Coordinates of C-alpha atoms in Angstrom, one line a residue:
M1 CA -24.0 -58.4 48.0
P2 CA -24.9 -55.3 46.0
P3 CA -22.5 -52.4 46.7
R4 CA -23.4 -49.5 49.0
R5 CA -25.1 -46.3 47.4
G6 CA -22.4 -44.2 46.0
A7 CA -19.9 -46.8 45.3
R8 CA -17.7 -47.0 42.2
R9 CA -16.0 -49.8 40.6
H10 CA -12.3 -48.8 39.3
A11 CA -9.8 -50.5 37.1
D12 CA -8.3 -52.4 39.9
G13 CA -11.7 -53.9 40.8
D14 CA -11.8 -52.4 44.1
M15 CA -15.2 -50.8 45.5
V16 CA -14.8 -47.3 46.3
N17 CA -17.6 -45.5 48.2
C18 CA -18.5 -41.7 48.7
E19 CA -17.4 -42.1 52.7
Q20 CA -14.0 -43.7 51.8
V21 CA -13.4 -41.0 49.2
Q22 CA -14.7 -38.1 51.6
E23 CA -11.8 -39.2 54.1
Q24 CA -9.0 -38.4 51.3
L25 CA -10.9 -35.1 49.9
S26 CA -8.8 -32.7 52.3
A27 CA -5.7 -34.8 51.3
Y28 CA -6.6 -34.7 47.9
H29 CA -7.3 -30.8 47.9
D30 CA -4.0 -30.3 49.2
G31 CA -2.2 -32.3 46.7
M32 CA -1.1 -34.6 49.5
L33 CA -2.1 -38.1 48.2
D34 CA 0.1 -40.6 46.3
A35 CA -0.6 -40.8 42.7
A36 CA -2.4 -44.3 42.7
T37 CA -4.7 -42.8 45.7
A38 CA -5.1 -39.2 43.8
D39 CA -6.0 -41.3 40.4
V40 CA -9.0 -43.3 42.3
V41 CA -10.3 -40.0 44.0
R42 CA -10.0 -38.2 40.7
A43 CA -12.0 -41.0 39.1
H44 CA -14.5 -41.2 41.7
L45 CA -15.3 -37.3 41.4
A46 CA -15.8 -37.7 37.5
T47 CA -18.9 -39.7 38.1
C48 CA -20.1 -39.3 41.4
P49 CA -22.9 -36.1 41.7
R50 CA -22.2 -35.7 45.5
C51 CA -18.4 -35.5 46.3
P52 CA -17.4 -32.9 43.9
T53 CA -19.8 -30.5 45.9
I54 CA -17.8 -31.2 49.3
L55 CA -14.6 -30.7 47.2
A56 CA -15.8 -27.2 46.4
D57 CA -16.6 -26.4 50.0
Y58 CA -12.8 -26.7 50.7
E59 CA -11.9 -24.4 48.1
R60 CA -14.4 -22.1 49.1
L61 CA -13.3 -22.2 52.7
D62 CA -10.0 -22.0 51.7
H63 CA -10.7 -18.8 50.0
I64 CA -12.6 -17.3 53.1
L65 CA -9.8 -18.2 55.7
A66 CA -7.3 -16.6 53.1
Q67 CA -9.2 -13.4 53.4
A68 CA -10.2 -13.5 57.0
P69 CA -8.7 -10.9 59.3
R70 CA -5.3 -12.2 61.4
V71 CA -5.6 -12.1 64.9
A72 CA -2.6 -12.0 66.9
P73 CA -3.4 -13.9 70.5
G74 CA -2.4 -12.4 73.7
P75 CA 0.7 -14.3 75.4
E76 CA -2.1 -15.6 78.1
L77 CA -3.2 -17.8 75.7
R78 CA 0.2 -19.6 75.4
A79 CA 0.3 -20.1 78.8
R80 CA -3.3 -21.7 79.0
I81 CA -2.4 -24.2 76.2
F82 CA 0.9 -25.3 77.0
S83 CA 0.1 -25.7 80.9
S84 CA -3.0 -27.4 80.4
P85 CA -3.2 -30.8 81.3
E86 CA -4.9 -31.8 78.2
F87 CA -1.5 -30.6 76.0
R88 CA 0.6 -32.3 78.7
E89 CA -1.0 -35.6 77.7
I90 CA -0.6 -35.2 74.2
V91 CA 3.0 -34.7 74.8
R92 CA 3.4 -37.7 76.3
S93 CA 1.4 -39.7 74.1
Q94 CA 4.2 -38.8 71.3
Q95 CA 6.9 -40.1 73.2
P96 CA 8.4 -43.6 72.2
G97 CA 6.7 -46.5 73.8
A98 CA 4.2 -44.0 75.3
V99 CA 0.4 -45.3 75.7
T100 CA -2.2 -43.0 74.2
K101 CA -4.7 -41.9 76.9
T102 CA -8.3 -40.6 75.8
P103 CA -8.6 -37.3 77.5
S104 CA -11.6 -36.7 79.2
V105 CA -13.4 -34.1 77.2
P106 CA -16.7 -35.3 75.6
V107 CA -17.1 -35.2 72.1
A108 CA -20.2 -36.2 70.3
V109 CA -19.3 -37.6 66.9
S110 CA -22.4 -38.4 64.7
P111 CA -22.4 -41.8 63.0
R112 CA -22.5 -40.4 59.6
A113 CA -19.5 -38.3 60.5
R114 CA -17.4 -40.6 62.2
L115 CA -13.5 -40.4 62.1
G116 CA -11.5 -43.2 60.9
P117 CA -8.4 -44.2 63.1
Q118 CA -6.0 -42.2 61.0
A119 CA -8.3 -39.3 60.9
A120 CA -8.9 -39.4 64.8
R121 CA -5.2 -39.0 65.3
V122 CA -4.7 -36.1 63.3
W123 CA -7.7 -34.2 64.5
L124 CA -7.6 -35.2 68.1
P125 CA -5.2 -32.3 69.1
V126 CA -7.5 -30.0 67.1
I127 CA -10.7 -30.8 69.0
L128 CA -8.8 -30.3 72.3
L129 CA -7.7 -26.8 71.3
I130 CA -11.2 -25.8 70.0
V131 CA -12.3 -26.7 73.2
L132 CA -9.8 -24.6 75.2
L133 CA -10.2 -21.8 72.5
G134 CA -13.9 -21.5 72.6
G135 CA -14.1 -17.7 72.5
T136 CA -11.7 -17.7 69.5
T137 CA -13.7 -20.1 67.5
A138 CA -16.6 -17.9 68.2
V139 CA -14.9 -15.3 66.3
I140 CA -14.1 -17.7 63.8
S141 CA -17.6 -18.7 63.3
K142 CA -18.6 -15.2 62.8
I143 CA -16.3 -14.5 60.3
L144 CA -17.4 -17.9 58.4
A145 CA -21.1 -16.7 58.8
S146 CA -20.3 -13.3 57.5
H147 CA -19.1 -15.0 54.2
A148 CA -21.9 -17.7 54.1
T149 CA -24.8 -15.3 54.4
G150 CA -25.6 -11.7 53.6
P151 CA -26.5 -9.3 56.2
A152 CA -29.7 -8.9 57.6
Y153 CA -30.7 -12.3 55.7
A154 CA -33.1 -14.9 57.1
T155 CA -31.9 -18.4 56.4
C156 CA -34.0 -21.3 55.5
P157 CA -34.1 -24.8 57.2
T158 CA -32.0 -27.4 54.9
L159 CA -33.8 -28.9 52.3
S160 CA -33.2 -32.6 51.7
G161 CA -31.4 -33.6 48.5
G162 CA -32.5 -34.7 44.9
Q163 CA -34.3 -33.2 42.2
R164 CA -37.0 -30.6 43.2
L165 CA -39.2 -28.2 41.3
A166 CA -38.0 -24.3 42.2
Y167 CA -40.4 -21.5 41.2
R168 CA -41.3 -17.7 42.1
Y169 CA -44.5 -17.0 43.9
G170 CA -45.4 -13.6 45.8
G171 CA -41.7 -12.1 45.5
T172 CA -39.8 -15.2 46.8
L173 CA -38.8 -18.6 45.7
Y174 CA -40.0 -22.1 46.6
S175 CA -38.6 -25.5 46.3
D176 CA -41.9 -27.8 46.0
V177 CA -43.7 -26.3 48.8
A178 CA -40.6 -25.4 51.1
P179 CA -39.2 -21.6 50.9
L180 CA -35.9 -21.3 49.3
V181 CA -35.9 -17.7 50.2
C182 CA -36.8 -17.0 53.7
D183 CA -35.9 -13.1 53.7
A184 CA -39.4 -11.4 54.4
K185 CA -38.0 -8.2 52.9
A186 CA -36.7 -10.0 49.7
Q187 CA -38.2 -9.4 46.2
V188 CA -37.0 -12.3 43.9
G189 CA -36.7 -10.7 40.0
L190 CA -34.6 -12.5 37.6
W191 CA -33.6 -15.9 38.8
Q192 CA -31.8 -19.1 37.3
V193 CA -30.9 -22.9 38.2
S194 CA -27.2 -23.6 37.6
P195 CA -27.0 -26.5 34.7
D196 CA -25.8 -29.3 37.6
G197 CA -28.9 -28.0 39.7
R198 CA -27.4 -27.5 42.6
W199 CA -26.9 -23.5 42.8
V200 CA -29.6 -20.9 42.2
A201 CA -28.8 -17.4 41.2
Y202 CA -31.3 -14.7 41.8
L203 CA -31.7 -10.8 41.9
N204 CA -33.1 -9.2 45.1
N205 CA -34.6 -6.4 43.4
R206 CA -35.4 -4.1 46.8
T207 CA -31.6 -4.2 47.4
H208 CA -30.1 -4.5 43.7
T209 CA -27.8 -7.4 44.8
L210 CA -27.4 -10.7 43.2
R211 CA -27.7 -13.7 45.7
L212 CA -26.4 -17.0 44.8
V213 CA -27.8 -19.9 47.3
R214 CA -27.6 -23.9 47.3
A215 CA -30.3 -25.8 46.0
D216 CA -31.0 -27.2 49.6
A217 CA -31.1 -23.7 51.2
T218 CA -27.8 -23.4 52.6
L219 CA -24.5 -21.5 51.9
D220 CA -26.4 -18.2 50.8
H221 CA -24.4 -15.6 49.2
Q222 CA -24.5 -11.8 48.8
V223 CA -23.2 -10.0 45.6
T224 CA -23.2 -6.2 45.4
L225 CA -23.5 -5.3 41.8
S226 CA -22.8 -1.9 40.0
A227 CA -25.2 0.5 38.7
G228 CA -27.6 -0.4 35.8
T229 CA -30.3 -2.9 35.1
V230 CA -29.8 -6.3 34.9
Q231 CA -31.1 -7.8 31.8
A232 CA -29.6 -11.5 31.7
L233 CA -28.5 -14.0 34.0
V234 CA -26.4 -16.8 32.3
W235 CA -24.6 -20.0 34.4
S236 CA -21.5 -21.5 32.6
P237 CA -21.6 -25.1 32.0
D238 CA -19.7 -26.2 34.6
S239 CA -21.8 -24.4 37.1
Q240 CA -19.2 -22.9 38.7
R241 CA -19.8 -19.0 37.3
V242 CA -22.9 -16.9 36.6
F243 CA -22.7 -14.2 34.1
I244 CA -24.5 -11.0 34.5
A245 CA -25.9 -8.7 31.8
Q246 CA -26.3 -5.1 32.8
A247 CA -27.1 -1.9 31.2
D248 CA -24.2 0.6 31.4
V249 CA -25.1 3.8 32.6
G250 CA -21.7 5.1 32.1
N251 CA -21.3 3.8 28.4
A252 CA -23.7 5.9 26.3
G253 CA -26.3 3.2 26.7
G254 CA -24.1 0.2 26.2
V255 CA -24.4 -3.0 28.1
T256 CA -21.6 -4.6 30.3
L257 CA -21.2 -8.2 31.2
S258 CA -19.7 -9.7 34.1
T259 CA -19.0 -12.8 36.2
V260 CA -19.3 -14.0 39.8
D261 CA -18.0 -17.7 40.5
T262 CA -19.3 -20.1 43.5
I263 CA -16.1 -19.5 45.4
V264 CA -15.0 -15.9 45.4
H265 CA -18.4 -14.4 44.9
Q266 CA -17.1 -11.0 43.7
P267 CA -18.3 -9.6 40.4
Q268 CA -15.4 -9.4 37.6
R269 CA -16.2 -7.2 34.4
V270 CA -15.2 -9.2 31.6
A271 CA -16.9 -7.3 28.6
A272 CA -18.2 -3.7 27.3
L273 CA -20.4 -3.8 24.8
N274 CA -21.1 -0.3 22.8
A275 CA -21.9 1.6 19.5
A276 CA -18.6 0.6 18.0
T277 CA -19.7 -3.0 18.6
L278 CA -22.4 -2.5 15.8
G279 CA -19.7 -1.7 13.2
S280 CA -18.2 1.5 12.0
E281 CA -21.2 2.7 9.9
N282 CA -23.3 2.8 13.0
D283 CA -20.2 3.9 15.3
S284 CA -21.9 6.9 17.1
S285 CA -21.3 7.9 20.7
T286 CA -25.3 8.2 21.0
E287 CA -26.5 5.0 19.8
A288 CA -28.1 3.3 22.4
V289 CA -27.1 -0.8 22.5
T290 CA -29.4 -3.4 23.9
L291 CA -29.5 -7.0 24.2
A292 CA -31.7 -8.9 21.5
G293 CA -32.4 -12.2 23.7
Q294 CA -30.9 -14.3 25.9
P295 CA -26.8 -14.5 25.8
A296 CA -25.5 -18.3 24.6
I297 CA -22.5 -19.6 26.4
S298 CA -20.3 -22.1 24.3
P299 CA -20.7 -26.1 26.0
D300 CA -16.7 -25.7 26.6
G301 CA -17.7 -22.3 28.5
Q302 CA -14.9 -20.5 26.6
F303 CA -16.7 -18.1 24.9
L304 CA -20.1 -15.9 25.3
A305 CA -21.9 -14.7 22.3
V306 CA -24.6 -12.1 22.6
A307 CA -27.1 -10.4 20.3
L308 CA -27.4 -6.7 20.0
K309 CA -29.5 -4.2 18.7
G310 CA -29.2 -0.4 18.3
V311 CA -31.9 2.3 18.3
S312 CA -31.4 3.0 14.7
G313 CA -32.2 -0.5 13.9
A314 CA -29.0 -1.8 13.5
Y315 CA -28.2 -5.4 14.7
A316 CA -25.0 -7.2 15.5
V317 CA -23.8 -10.6 16.9
A318 CA -20.5 -10.2 19.3
F319 CA -18.6 -12.9 21.3
F320 CA -15.6 -12.6 23.8
A321 CA -13.6 -15.0 25.5
T322 CA -14.8 -15.7 29.3
Q323 CA -11.4 -15.4 30.5
A324 CA -10.7 -12.3 28.8
P325 CA -8.7 -9.5 30.9
T326 CA -11.5 -7.1 33.1
G327 CA -12.6 -4.6 30.4
A328 CA -11.5 -6.1 27.2
L329 CA -14.0 -5.3 24.4
P330 CA -15.5 -8.3 22.5
A331 CA -14.8 -9.0 18.8
H332 CA -17.2 -7.5 16.1
I333 CA -18.0 -10.7 14.2
A334 CA -21.1 -9.8 12.0
N335 CA -23.4 -7.0 10.9
V336 CA -26.9 -8.1 10.5
P337 CA -28.6 -6.3 7.4
S338 CA -30.8 -3.2 8.7
G339 CA -34.5 -4.5 9.5
F340 CA -33.4 -8.0 10.0
P341 CA -33.7 -8.6 13.6
I342 CA -31.9 -11.6 15.4
D343 CA -34.3 -14.2 16.8
A344 CA -32.0 -17.0 17.5
L345 CA -28.6 -17.4 18.8
G346 CA -26.8 -20.6 19.9
W347 CA -24.0 -23.1 19.8
T348 CA -23.6 -26.4 18.5
F349 CA -22.3 -29.0 20.4
G350 CA -19.1 -31.3 19.7
N351 CA -15.3 -30.6 20.1
Q352 CA -15.2 -27.5 18.2
P353 CA -18.6 -25.5 19.2
I354 CA -20.1 -23.7 16.4
L355 CA -21.4 -20.2 17.1
T356 CA -24.7 -20.1 14.6
W357 CA -27.7 -17.5 14.5
M358 CA -30.7 -16.9 12.6
A359 CA -32.0 -13.4 11.8
G360 CA -34.9 -12.0 10.0
I361 CA -37.7 -14.4 10.4
T362 CA -40.0 -12.1 11.8
R363 CA -39.9 -10.3 8.6
G364 CA -41.1 -13.5 6.2
N365 CA -37.1 -14.0 5.6
A366 CA -34.3 -15.7 7.3
G367 CA -30.6 -15.3 7.0
F368 CA -28.2 -18.0 8.6
G369 CA -24.7 -17.5 9.7
N370 CA -22.1 -19.1 11.7
I371 CA -18.3 -18.8 13.0
P372 CA -17.2 -22.9 12.3
H373 CA -14.0 -22.2 14.4
V374 CA -14.4 -20.0 17.5
A375 CA -11.4 -21.3 19.0
D376 CA -9.1 -19.6 16.0
F377 CA -10.2 -16.3 18.1
P378 CA -9.3 -13.8 17.0
N379 CA -8.5 -15.0 13.4
H380 CA -12.1 -16.2 13.1
K381 CA -13.8 -16.8 9.9
V382 CA -17.6 -15.7 9.3
I383 CA -20.0 -17.4 7.0
V384 CA -23.1 -16.3 6.2
F385 CA -25.7 -18.4 4.5
G386 CA -27.8 -15.5 2.8
I387 CA -31.6 -14.8 2.8
L388 CA -34.1 -17.6 2.5
G389 CA -37.6 -16.2 1.7
D390 CA -40.9 -17.1 3.1
V391 CA -39.6 -18.6 6.3
V392 CA -42.7 -19.4 8.9
A393 CA -40.6 -21.4 11.6
A394 CA -37.0 -22.3 12.1
A395 CA -35.2 -24.0 15.2
L396 CA -31.6 -25.3 15.9
N397 CA -31.1 -28.8 17.0
P398 CA -27.4 -28.1 18.8
S399 CA -27.0 -31.8 19.2
S400 CA -27.2 -32.7 15.5
G401 CA -25.6 -28.9 14.4
Q402 CA -28.5 -28.4 12.0
W403 CA -31.5 -25.8 11.7
A404 CA -35.0 -27.2 11.0
V405 CA -36.4 -24.6 8.4
A406 CA -40.3 -24.3 7.5
G407 CA -41.5 -22.4 4.7
A408 CA -44.5 -21.0 3.7
N409 CA -44.8 -23.2 0.9
G410 CA -44.7 -26.1 3.5
T411 CA -41.1 -27.4 2.6
V412 CA -39.3 -28.5 5.8
T413 CA -35.7 -28.3 5.1
A414 CA -32.6 -29.0 7.1
I415 CA -29.6 -26.8 7.1
D416 CA -26.1 -27.8 8.4
A417 CA -25.0 -24.9 10.6
A418 CA -21.5 -25.6 9.7
T419 CA -21.8 -25.6 5.8
G420 CA -25.1 -24.4 4.8
A421 CA -26.2 -27.6 3.2
Q422 CA -29.7 -27.9 2.4
T423 CA -31.5 -31.3 3.2
P424 CA -35.4 -31.5 2.1
L425 CA -37.1 -33.4 5.4
A426 CA -40.7 -33.5 4.7
Q427 CA -43.8 -31.7 3.3
L428 CA -45.9 -30.0 5.9
S429 CA -48.0 -26.7 5.7
G430 CA -48.8 -24.3 8.7
V431 CA -45.7 -25.2 10.6
T432 CA -45.5 -23.0 14.1
A433 CA -42.6 -24.7 15.6
F434 CA -40.1 -27.2 16.0
I435 CA -38.8 -29.0 19.1
P436 CA -35.8 -31.3 18.9
S437 CA -35.5 -34.4 20.9
P438 CA -32.8 -34.6 23.2
D439 CA -30.9 -37.4 21.4
S440 CA -31.0 -35.4 18.0
A441 CA -32.8 -37.9 16.3
Q442 CA -36.2 -36.5 16.0
W443 CA -38.2 -33.6 15.7
L444 CA -41.5 -32.6 17.1
V445 CA -43.4 -30.4 14.7
T446 CA -46.7 -28.2 15.5
S447 CA -49.0 -27.6 13.0
R448 CA -52.1 -25.3 13.8
Q449 CA -53.7 -27.5 16.0
A450 CA -51.8 -30.9 15.1
L451 CA -48.6 -32.4 16.6
W452 CA -46.4 -34.4 14.4
L453 CA -43.4 -36.8 15.2
L454 CA -40.7 -36.2 12.5
D455 CA -38.1 -38.7 12.0
A456 CA -35.9 -40.4 9.3
T457 CA -39.1 -42.5 8.2
G458 CA -40.9 -39.4 8.0
L459 CA -44.3 -37.8 9.6
T460 CA -46.2 -39.5 12.4
K461 CA -49.4 -37.5 13.8
I462 CA -49.6 -37.7 17.4
T463 CA -52.9 -35.7 17.9
D464 CA -54.9 -33.0 16.1
K465 CA -56.2 -31.3 19.1
L466 CA -53.4 -29.9 20.2
G467 CA -53.6 -27.0 22.9
A468 CA -51.4 -24.4 24.5
P469 CA -48.8 -24.8 26.0
T470 CA -45.7 -25.8 23.9
P471 CA -45.1 -29.5 24.3
A472 CA -42.0 -30.9 26.4
W473 CA -39.7 -33.8 25.4
S474 CA -38.1 -35.8 28.0
S475 CA -34.6 -37.3 28.0
T476 CA -36.3 -40.8 28.2
S477 CA -38.3 -40.2 25.2
R478 CA -41.7 -39.0 26.6
I479 CA -43.5 -36.3 25.2
A480 CA -46.1 -34.3 27.2
F481 CA -48.6 -31.8 25.6
V482 CA -52.1 -30.8 26.2
A483 CA -55.0 -32.0 24.2
D484 CA -58.6 -31.1 24.8
G485 CA -57.7 -29.6 28.0
K486 CA -55.8 -32.3 29.6
V487 CA -52.3 -33.2 29.8
Q488 CA -51.0 -36.2 27.8
I489 CA -47.9 -38.3 28.1
V490 CA -46.6 -40.0 24.9
Q491 CA -43.8 -42.8 25.1
V492 CA -41.9 -43.2 22.1
Q493 CA -40.1 -46.7 21.6
S494 CA -39.1 -48.6 18.5
G495 CA -41.5 -46.5 16.6
K496 CA -44.4 -47.0 18.8
V497 CA -46.1 -44.0 20.2
T498 CA -48.4 -45.2 23.4
T499 CA -50.3 -42.1 25.0
Q500 CA -51.7 -42.0 28.6
A501 CA -53.5 -39.3 30.5
A502 CA -51.5 -37.3 33.5
D503 CA -53.2 -36.1 36.6
A504 CA -53.1 -32.4 36.7
S505 CA -55.8 -32.1 39.1
G506 CA -55.7 -28.8 40.9
V507 CA -53.5 -27.0 38.5
G508 CA -56.2 -25.1 36.6
T509 CA -55.9 -24.3 33.0
V510 CA -52.1 -25.4 32.4
A511 CA -49.5 -22.9 31.3
G512 CA -46.5 -24.8 31.1
L513 CA -44.8 -28.1 31.4
A514 CA -41.1 -29.0 32.0
W515 CA -39.4 -32.5 32.7
S516 CA -36.9 -33.0 35.1
P517 CA -33.2 -33.3 33.8
N518 CA -33.5 -37.0 34.2
G519 CA -37.2 -37.5 32.8
G520 CA -38.1 -38.8 36.2
A521 CA -41.1 -36.4 36.8
L522 CA -43.2 -33.8 34.7
A523 CA -43.9 -30.0 36.2
I524 CA -46.9 -29.0 35.6
W525 CA -47.9 -25.3 36.3
G526 CA -51.3 -23.5 35.9
S527 CA -53.7 -20.7 36.9
A528 CA -54.4 -22.7 40.3
G529 CA -51.1 -24.1 41.3
V530 CA -47.9 -26.1 40.5
A531 CA -47.8 -30.1 40.4
T532 CA -45.4 -32.9 39.6
V533 CA -46.0 -36.1 38.0
A534 CA -44.7 -39.3 37.5
P535 CA -43.3 -40.6 34.1
A536 CA -46.5 -42.7 34.3
G537 CA -49.0 -40.1 34.8
Q538 CA -49.7 -40.3 38.7
Q539 CA -49.6 -36.9 40.6
Q540 CA -46.3 -36.7 43.0
S541 CA -46.8 -33.4 44.6
F542 CA -49.2 -30.1 44.5
A543 CA -48.6 -26.7 45.9
P544 CA -51.5 -24.2 45.7
H545 CA -49.3 -21.5 44.2
L546 CA -49.3 -19.4 41.1
A547 CA -45.9 -19.6 39.5
S548 CA -44.8 -16.0 38.2
D549 CA -42.8 -17.6 35.6
A550 CA -41.5 -21.2 34.5
P551 CA -40.5 -23.2 37.0
Q552 CA -37.0 -25.0 37.2
W553 CA -35.8 -28.4 38.5
T554 CA -33.2 -28.5 41.0
A555 CA -30.8 -31.3 42.0

């Protein structure tokens, strides 16, 4: 017989499922399990997509209860408890040789939330006290509700689990066809789904607040921000924190970065970026500083890098430790020559992530730089590779740690982000973009109206009728693109390319494509609606909504 859903096999050969682990999570959270049981729970949490969320709820509730006001009950409450028949029955059941008698208190237990024998013995007195203290529990419920949802916020019905497509439409957020934000007064601005797909951070432009909401429309939290326009939202890789970049109205046109976690919900400032960050030659109190693109967080979540721009044309790359003390200034790591805008900033994957950037490609040249050992902060080393002339396109593959660079003369070259070593890849004129495969073994290359597959064996043409938007590559080696106004899906396997049409009916003129993280569905949005299709091309869902920006997948 196959194991039940959620089961995990451990070294001792026993099958452990989510239901069994969830019975132990409270004790695990409190450090009350024996070492062997704790190891089993820990191993399950490392691979299970559901149980870590429940453990996070325990941590959140502990924090809420720790901050809740303490209320001293009156003396009449003690009399009610200790003179009640239910309490006397509990005392008798604890005496040696006593037979436990089930109290006549109706308690409805859901089959999916049934307590085990040990848990029942622990919680029975608590259930009785809850019945006795109904008024007090109502107060506690209000306290918890005030932390779980912001004031004057209309909660949405809970949504089902699993991957769903979130998108912004008409000032609110939707998950497939259901609303994810049900406050009629909300005006959603910037928004971002967490890497694990379980949280959505969004700005309510009408109230200048940040909200964190679960992807199933539960546990909505409101965070009041300081003054200053929000310029970017960036989640940490572990989905526990979101970083916020704001214009600093009190820092001579600078930028501040703060962080909010999914448990505490209180913003903490971690960096202030100002004119001094641009370097001594541009250190002027009147120099306005703004972000030049999206901040980039390292794969291990330890460092956040930002590209900066000054009104005088000065550019810089800076980074700081995400756990730095409040108000700590980031380290200035590199000046970029005047007139060389920063075009791309990113991190490579691996045990020692490398911070790397490219500048100047919009001016027909490109300079590449990196910091190979960020962990040596503040004794880091900066390497600048120099200037490459006549660059027309470039992109970083974080998995392989290489830049793909195309020159105006048609030469396609790989540049190692750690060493700067160059390796010729191919000869192709008119290159406009590079898109790396998830496994870093291949590139998609767009050239005028042609789409090419570039790997170790060379170039393979996929189509010469490519249209907008940018092609999308799934984690299962499928490529989605638009040719002759129709969405096509290509399966790349063992060097063989198979093309099939995707049902994008109702979407109108296609504006964007995005695969779900597991490659199980393709999102297509356009001038008339949003649709999802299966990898084989069949349409799964359709919503007649015009997405304001690129939809994102939740889990």
